């Protein structure tokens, strides 16, 4: 039977690649609904190709433009946050792919879980800002959670068939970003243009900057903690610039399992959407004889303090991880606008973290309030 998907963020990098996966497996997957922002041509094209029953777009203006392009095609079009929620909770979808940034993703993912929908999770904010709350809801609803990230997909694959009690540590690999070899003294001169050149992965601007600061890896540490139930002390980050090994697990007997492959997000997306069933790969394959070598090094925490901030916030729990996520989003957005240079990103984040009075994150409202407060402090 075909599995129906709701895709939150169909025009983003992950959403577009997920739709490629859907078109490779037409007998397995279909799109029941999707939410996108304002890329009118692409939205209209996606409606024609994937024939969802309903979609959501940013606002009425975008809706009118999409309708004009569709010339009577049968699709219900909704707008704004209400529309996004309609997509996340659409009756026939078994799985909701969450690939939109920000706190909207959090509310939408929680609503989908409450309706017992499985989640394919690409948005980092969900587990970073509300990991405990979200995992409790996932457990209570008894739904499946499939990570869409090369690292977490790799770890899930390494853990297959293993007893979790035999895990010694998770080893997340990091490319190191574009400034791995740049001396820290030069960071004060670096602008968004230089930071947007990621060495291996093609991604959106926000996550590309997060890769350059290593905040992305810090967020992945927090996600790994929640996804796999492993203590922070047993999650290690190793810089691996070739991005061939997507992550590893070390077991108590000293054995390491690694997952390797061509750096192509469609592979973990396919693995997640097909619920961890292995099917032929239609994209690139890894030719080991063409790999010159695999190298590893320790991350330099003084040079990339954002990774440390993520470990600290994760261990502190409460509202601090939500604050970290919010203030990082603000800092990256300002950096991308050219308001300051690369060295100021961690400094601005640290200033807000230091001011935050950490408290228990008992419900979504408290998490969202901490998020708002952090953004306000950042703006002062
Ligand atoms: Mg990743």
PDB file of N, CA, C and O and ligand atoms in Angstrom, residues 124 149-151 216-217 220, ligand 1:
ATOM      1  N   UNK A 124      16.065  20.663  13.131  1.00  0.00           N
ATOM      2  CA  UNK A 124      16.806  20.431  14.370  1.00  0.00           C
ATOM      3  C   UNK A 124      16.141  21.065  15.586  1.00  0.00           C
ATOM      4  O   UNK A 124      16.232  20.552  16.689  1.00  0.00           O
ATOM      5  N   UNK A 149      19.004  13.068   8.909  1.00  0.00           N
ATOM      6  CA  UNK A 149      20.255  13.793   9.008  1.00  0.00           C
ATOM      7  C   UNK A 149      21.270  12.700   8.771  1.00  0.00           C
ATOM      8  O   UNK A 149      21.074  11.571   9.230  1.00  0.00           O
ATOM      9  N   UNK A 150      22.325  12.996   8.067  1.00  0.00           N
ATOM     10  CA  UNK A 150      23.253  11.921   7.722  1.00  0.00           C
ATOM     11  C   UNK A 150      23.824  11.271   8.987  1.00  0.00           C
ATOM     12  O   UNK A 150      23.949  10.054   9.063  1.00  0.00           O
ATOM     13  N   UNK A 151      24.112  12.088  10.011  1.00  0.00           N
ATOM     14  CA  UNK A 151      24.746  11.565  11.227  1.00  0.00           C
ATOM     15  C   UNK A 151      23.809  10.647  12.006  1.00  0.00           C
ATOM     16  O   UNK A 151      24.197   9.564  12.418  1.00  0.00           O
ATOM     17  N   UNK A 216      25.919  23.605  14.382  1.00  0.00           N
ATOM     18  CA  UNK A 216      25.144  22.514  13.787  1.00  0.00           C
ATOM     19  C   UNK A 216      25.506  21.181  14.451  1.00  0.00           C
ATOM     20  O   UNK A 216      24.632  20.383  14.785  1.00  0.00           O
ATOM     21  N   UNK A 217      26.794  20.967  14.656  1.00  0.00           N
ATOM     22  CA  UNK A 217      27.219  19.707  15.283  1.00  0.00           C
ATOM     23  C   UNK A 217      26.771  19.668  16.734  1.00  0.00           C
ATOM     24  O   UNK A 217      26.371  18.618  17.243  1.00  0.00           O
ATOM     25  N   UNK A 220      23.328  18.639  16.794  1.00  0.00           N
ATOM     26  CA  UNK A 220      23.230  17.197  16.500  1.00  0.00           C
ATOM     27  C   UNK A 220      23.578  16.364  17.732  1.00  0.00           C
ATOM     28  O   UNK A 220      23.041  15.266  17.905  1.00  0.00           O
TER      29      UNK A 220
HETATM   30 MG1  LIG B   1      24.159  16.637   9.709  1.00  0.00          MG
END
